[in-house]
Coordinates of C-alpha atoms in Angstrom, one line a residue:
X521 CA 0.0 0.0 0.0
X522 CA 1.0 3.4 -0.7
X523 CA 0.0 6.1 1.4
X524 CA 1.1 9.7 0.7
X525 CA 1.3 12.7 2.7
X526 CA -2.0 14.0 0.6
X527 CA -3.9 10.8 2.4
X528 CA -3.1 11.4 5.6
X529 CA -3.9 14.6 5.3
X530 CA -7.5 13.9 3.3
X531 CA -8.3 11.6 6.2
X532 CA -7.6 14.3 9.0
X533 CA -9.8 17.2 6.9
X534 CA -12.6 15.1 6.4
X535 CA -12.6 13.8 10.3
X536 CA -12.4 17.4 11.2
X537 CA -15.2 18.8 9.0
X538 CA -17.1 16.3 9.1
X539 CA -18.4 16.3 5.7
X540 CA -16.7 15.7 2.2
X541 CA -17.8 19.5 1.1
X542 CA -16.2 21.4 3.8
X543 CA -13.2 19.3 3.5
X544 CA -12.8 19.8 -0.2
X545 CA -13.1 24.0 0.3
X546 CA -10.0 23.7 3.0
X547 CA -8.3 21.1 1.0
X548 CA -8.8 23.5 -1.9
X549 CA -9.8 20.3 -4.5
X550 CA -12.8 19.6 -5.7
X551 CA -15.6 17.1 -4.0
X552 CA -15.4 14.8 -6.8
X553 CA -11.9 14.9 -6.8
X554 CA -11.9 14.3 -2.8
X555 CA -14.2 11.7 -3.7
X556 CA -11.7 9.9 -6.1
X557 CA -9.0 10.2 -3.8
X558 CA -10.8 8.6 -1.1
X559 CA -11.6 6.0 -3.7
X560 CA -8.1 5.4 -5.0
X561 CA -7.1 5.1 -1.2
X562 CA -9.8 2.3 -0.1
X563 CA -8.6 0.1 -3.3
X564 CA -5.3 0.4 -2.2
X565 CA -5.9 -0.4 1.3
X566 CA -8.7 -3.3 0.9
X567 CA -11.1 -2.0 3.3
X568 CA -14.1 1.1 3.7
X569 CA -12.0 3.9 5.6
X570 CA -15.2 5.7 6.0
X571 CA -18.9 4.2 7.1
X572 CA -21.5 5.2 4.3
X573 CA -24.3 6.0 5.7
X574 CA -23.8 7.9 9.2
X575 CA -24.7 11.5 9.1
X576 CA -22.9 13.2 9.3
X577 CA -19.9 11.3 7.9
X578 CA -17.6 9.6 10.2
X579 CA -14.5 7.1 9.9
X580 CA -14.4 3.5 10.3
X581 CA -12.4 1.5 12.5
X582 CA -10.0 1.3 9.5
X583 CA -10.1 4.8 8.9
X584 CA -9.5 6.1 12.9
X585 CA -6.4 4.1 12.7
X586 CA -5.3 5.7 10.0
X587 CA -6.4 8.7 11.2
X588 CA -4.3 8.1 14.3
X589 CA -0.5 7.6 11.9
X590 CA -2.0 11.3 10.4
X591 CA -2.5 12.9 13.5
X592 CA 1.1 11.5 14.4
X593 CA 2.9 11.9 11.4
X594 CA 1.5 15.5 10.0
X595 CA 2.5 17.5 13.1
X596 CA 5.6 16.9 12.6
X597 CA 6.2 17.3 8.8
X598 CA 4.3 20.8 9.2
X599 CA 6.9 21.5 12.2
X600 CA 10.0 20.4 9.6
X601 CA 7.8 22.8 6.9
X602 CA 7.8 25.8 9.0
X603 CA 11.8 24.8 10.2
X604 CA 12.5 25.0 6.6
X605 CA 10.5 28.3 5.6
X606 CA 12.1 30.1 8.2
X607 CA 15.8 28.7 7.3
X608 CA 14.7 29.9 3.8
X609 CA 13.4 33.4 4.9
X610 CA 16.1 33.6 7.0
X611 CA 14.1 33.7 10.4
X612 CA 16.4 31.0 11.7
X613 CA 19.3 29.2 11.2
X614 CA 22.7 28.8 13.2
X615 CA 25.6 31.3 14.2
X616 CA 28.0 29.1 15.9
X617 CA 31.0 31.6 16.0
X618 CA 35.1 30.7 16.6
X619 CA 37.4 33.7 18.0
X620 CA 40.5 34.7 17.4
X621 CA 41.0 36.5 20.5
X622 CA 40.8 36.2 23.8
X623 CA 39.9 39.7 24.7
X624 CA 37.0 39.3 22.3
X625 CA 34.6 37.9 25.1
X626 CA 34.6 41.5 26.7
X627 CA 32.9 42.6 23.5
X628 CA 31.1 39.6 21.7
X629 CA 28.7 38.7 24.9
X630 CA 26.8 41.5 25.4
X631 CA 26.6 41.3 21.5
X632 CA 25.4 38.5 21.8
X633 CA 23.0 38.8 24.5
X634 CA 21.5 41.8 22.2
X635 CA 21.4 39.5 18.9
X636 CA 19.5 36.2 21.4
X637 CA 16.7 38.7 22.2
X638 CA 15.9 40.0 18.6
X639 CA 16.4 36.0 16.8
X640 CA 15.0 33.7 19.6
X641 CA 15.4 30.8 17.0
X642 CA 18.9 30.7 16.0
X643 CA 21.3 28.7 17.2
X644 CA 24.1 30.5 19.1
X645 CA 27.5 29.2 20.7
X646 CA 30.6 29.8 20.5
X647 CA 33.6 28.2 19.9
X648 CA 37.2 28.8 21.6
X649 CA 38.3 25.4 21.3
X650 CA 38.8 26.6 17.4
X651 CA 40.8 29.6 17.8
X652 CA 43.8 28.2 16.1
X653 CA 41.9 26.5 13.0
X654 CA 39.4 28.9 12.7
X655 CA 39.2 29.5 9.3
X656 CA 39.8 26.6 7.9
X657 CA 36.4 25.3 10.1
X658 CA 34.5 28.3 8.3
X659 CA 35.4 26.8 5.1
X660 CA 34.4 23.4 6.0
X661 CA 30.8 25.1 7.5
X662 CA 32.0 23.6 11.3
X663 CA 31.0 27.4 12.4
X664 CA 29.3 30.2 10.9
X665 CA 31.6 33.2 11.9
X666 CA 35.1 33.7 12.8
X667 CA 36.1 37.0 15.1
X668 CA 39.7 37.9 14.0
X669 CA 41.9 40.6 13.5
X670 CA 43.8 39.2 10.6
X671 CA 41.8 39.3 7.3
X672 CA 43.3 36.5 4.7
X673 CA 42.4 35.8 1.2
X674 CA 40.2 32.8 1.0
X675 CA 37.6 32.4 -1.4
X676 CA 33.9 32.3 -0.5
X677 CA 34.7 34.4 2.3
X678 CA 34.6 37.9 3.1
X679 CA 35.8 40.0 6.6
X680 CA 33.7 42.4 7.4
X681 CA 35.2 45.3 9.2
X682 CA 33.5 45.6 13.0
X683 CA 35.4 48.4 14.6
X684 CA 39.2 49.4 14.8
X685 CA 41.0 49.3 18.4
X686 CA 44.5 50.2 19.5
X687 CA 46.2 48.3 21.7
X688 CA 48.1 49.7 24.7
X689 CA 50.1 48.6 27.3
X690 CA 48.8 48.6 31.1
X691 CA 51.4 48.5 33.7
X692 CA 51.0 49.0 38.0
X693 CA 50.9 52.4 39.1
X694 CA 54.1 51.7 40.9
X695 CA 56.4 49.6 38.0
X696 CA 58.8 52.6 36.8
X697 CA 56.8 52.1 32.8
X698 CA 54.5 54.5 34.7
X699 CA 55.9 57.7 34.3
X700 CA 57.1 57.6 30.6
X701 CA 54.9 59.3 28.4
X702 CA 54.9 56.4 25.5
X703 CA 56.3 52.6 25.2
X704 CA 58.9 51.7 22.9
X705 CA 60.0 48.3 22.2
X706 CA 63.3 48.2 24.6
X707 CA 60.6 48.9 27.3
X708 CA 60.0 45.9 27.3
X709 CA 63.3 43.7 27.6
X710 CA 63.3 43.4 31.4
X711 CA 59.3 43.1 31.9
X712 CA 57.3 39.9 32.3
X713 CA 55.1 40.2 29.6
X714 CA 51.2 38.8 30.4
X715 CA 49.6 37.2 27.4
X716 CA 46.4 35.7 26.6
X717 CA 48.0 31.7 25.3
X718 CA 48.1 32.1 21.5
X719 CA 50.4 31.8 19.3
X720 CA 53.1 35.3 19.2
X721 CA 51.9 35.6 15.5
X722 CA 48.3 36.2 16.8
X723 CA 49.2 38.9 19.7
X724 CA 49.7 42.6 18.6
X725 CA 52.3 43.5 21.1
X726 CA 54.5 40.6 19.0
X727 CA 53.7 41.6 15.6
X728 CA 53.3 45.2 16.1
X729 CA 56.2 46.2 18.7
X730 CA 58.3 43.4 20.2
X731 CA 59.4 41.3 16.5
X732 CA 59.9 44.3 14.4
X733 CA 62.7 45.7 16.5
X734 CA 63.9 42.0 17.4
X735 CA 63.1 42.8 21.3
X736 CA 62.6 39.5 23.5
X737 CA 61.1 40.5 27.0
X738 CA 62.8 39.0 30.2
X739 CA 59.8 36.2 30.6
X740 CA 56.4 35.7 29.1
X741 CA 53.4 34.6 30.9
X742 CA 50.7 33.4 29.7
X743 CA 46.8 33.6 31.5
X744 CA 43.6 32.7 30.0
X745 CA 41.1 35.2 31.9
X746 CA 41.4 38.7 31.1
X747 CA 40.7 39.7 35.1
X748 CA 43.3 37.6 36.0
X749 CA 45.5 39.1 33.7
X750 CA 44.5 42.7 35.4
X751 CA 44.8 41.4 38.7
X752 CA 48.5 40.6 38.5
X753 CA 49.6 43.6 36.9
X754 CA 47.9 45.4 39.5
X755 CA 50.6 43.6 42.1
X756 CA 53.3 44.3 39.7
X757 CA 53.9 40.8 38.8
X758 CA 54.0 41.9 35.0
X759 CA 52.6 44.0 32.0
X760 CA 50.4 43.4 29.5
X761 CA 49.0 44.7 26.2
X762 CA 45.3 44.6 25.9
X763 CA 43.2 46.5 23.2
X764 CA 41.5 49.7 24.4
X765 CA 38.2 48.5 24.8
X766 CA 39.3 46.3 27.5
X767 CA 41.4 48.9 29.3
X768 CA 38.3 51.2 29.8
X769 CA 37.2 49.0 32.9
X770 CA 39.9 50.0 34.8
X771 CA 40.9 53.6 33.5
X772 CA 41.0 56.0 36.3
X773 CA 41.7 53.3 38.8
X774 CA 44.8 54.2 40.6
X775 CA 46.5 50.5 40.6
X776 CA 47.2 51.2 37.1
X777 CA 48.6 53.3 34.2
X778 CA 47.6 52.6 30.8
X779 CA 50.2 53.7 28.2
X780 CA 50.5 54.2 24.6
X781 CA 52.6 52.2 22.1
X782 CA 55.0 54.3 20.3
X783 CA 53.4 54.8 16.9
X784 CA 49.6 54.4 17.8
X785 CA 49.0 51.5 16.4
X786 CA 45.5 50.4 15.2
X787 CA 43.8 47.4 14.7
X788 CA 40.8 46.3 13.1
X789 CA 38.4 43.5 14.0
X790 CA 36.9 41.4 11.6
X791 CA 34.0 38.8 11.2
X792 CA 34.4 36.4 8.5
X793 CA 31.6 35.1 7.0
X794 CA 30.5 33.0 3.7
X795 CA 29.7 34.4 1.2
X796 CA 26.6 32.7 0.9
X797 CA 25.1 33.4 4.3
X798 CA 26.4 37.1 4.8
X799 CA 22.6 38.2 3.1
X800 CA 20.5 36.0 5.9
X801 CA 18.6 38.7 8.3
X802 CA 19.9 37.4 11.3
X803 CA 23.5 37.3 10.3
X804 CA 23.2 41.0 8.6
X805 CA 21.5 41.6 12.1
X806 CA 24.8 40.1 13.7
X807 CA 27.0 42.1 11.7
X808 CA 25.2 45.6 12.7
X809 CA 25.3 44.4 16.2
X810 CA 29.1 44.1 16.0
X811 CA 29.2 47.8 14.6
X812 CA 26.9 48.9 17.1
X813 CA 27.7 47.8 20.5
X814 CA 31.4 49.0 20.3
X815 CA 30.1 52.2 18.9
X816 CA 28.2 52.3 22.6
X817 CA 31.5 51.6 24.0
X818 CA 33.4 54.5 22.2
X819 CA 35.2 52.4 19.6
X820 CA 35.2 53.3 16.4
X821 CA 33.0 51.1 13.5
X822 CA 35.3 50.1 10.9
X823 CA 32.3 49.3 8.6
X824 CA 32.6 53.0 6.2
X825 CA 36.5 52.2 5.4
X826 CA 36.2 49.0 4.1
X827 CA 38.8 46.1 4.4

């Protein structure tokens, strides 16, 4: 026997309305077509699905059990339809995102939090555990997103600028770094230097000050948390170079000095995305987010100058 979704769904209308007539108006067929179906069903079947004389028509034993494997089955299809419409519309989806830094969490979470209350049926995690094979997991659609400051060429994927940082160093209000006016490489040479653990050719103060002028600092530390980090520069145990927006939680607080790098640098952040998904609502949503909320923090969008 073969029964097809248009069956089941016959067998529930006609149950409900009870009546071929006001079944064939929400089914949108005809009644003699309705009829036929019914027909075509009971030959396949062997038995009467319906009994032919009650008034107003009702279902056989036959036909209540297969009005039962409807009433089971259907639900869900029309739950996997409306899944589907809303993946194509764009209403949901998944954003599992991979960062590249650390220091990101200070910025992507309340992001986040902002983007979960707007698209309450997307998927959202993210991913540390990929920070050093990001990209390549983009490619291969293991996440949706990658959070870097380090655009590369690949194709099917664009960066889109987010907002442009500089990083600075922060030292304790009592280490001797204090009282100079800006931080040159040779600064450096007989400091502990506190890093988040990646790689030196992911951290700015290596690629932008320390390797260029072939500076090595006495010891190099490395701490996952960001207050931790803070907490033992604040005791002098070390310095460190976070990016502005992560400074601002502790300028004015006497336990520290924040300094300059000789030559401003500036950073941009990234997110890379595929091509293919950049246009979904929610990830254009994402992507304003990720302009917006450092905008609230003082930063400045990087979305008007491009890549």
């Amino acid at each position: 026997m073969h029964i097809e979704l248009r069956h089941l769904r016959t067998i529930r209308e006609i149950h409900r309305q009870g009546g071929l007539a006001r079944a064939a108006d929400v089914l949108n067929i005809t009644q003699s077509a309705l009829s036929h179906q019914i027909k075509g069903i009971e030959e396949q079947a062997g038995v009467d699905l319906f009994v032919r004389r009650a008034k107003p028509m009702r279902l056989s034993a036959a036909g209540l059990r297969m009005l039962r494997l409807a009433e089971r089955v259907l639900p869900e299809v029309e739950a996997l339809e409306d899944e589907f419409r809303a993946l194509r519309e764009g209403k949901s989806g998944r954003l599992h995102i991979a960062i590249e830094c650390h220091a990101c969490f200070d910025w992507l979470l309340p992001t986040l939090s902002a983007f979960r209350r707007a698209w309450h049926d997307v998927d959202v995690d993210i991913r540390p555990g990929l920070a050093f094979h990001a990209l390549p997991a983009l490619a291969r659609e293991e996440v949706d997103a990658v959070i870097s400051s380090d655009p590369e060429a690949m194709a099917g994927i664009t960066f889109h600028p987010l907002f442009d940082y500089e990083p600075r160093l922060v030292v304790a209000a009592t280490n001797p770094l204090a009282q100079k006016s800006e931080i040159v490489p040779e600064d450096l040479r007989e400091q502990t230097l506190i890093t988040y653990p990646m790689d030196r050719t992911r951290l700015d103060v290596f690629t932008e000050l320390l390797a260029p002028a072939r500076v090595e600092p006495r010891a190099v530390r490395q701490v996952e948390l960001t207050a931790v980090i803070l907490m033992l520069v604040a005791s002098d145990r070390g310095v460190s170079v976070l990016p502005d927006w992560v400074l601002r939680q502790v300028e004015g607080n006497p336990d520290y000095a924040i300094l300059p790098l000789a030559g401003r640098p500036s950073r941009r952040l990234y997110a890379a995305v595929r091509d293919e998904d950049a246009g979904l609502p929610f990830m254009a949503d994402f992507l304003r987010l990720g302009r917006s909320e450092p905008a609230r923090l003082g930063l400045v969008a990087g979305a008007a100058a491009g890549t």
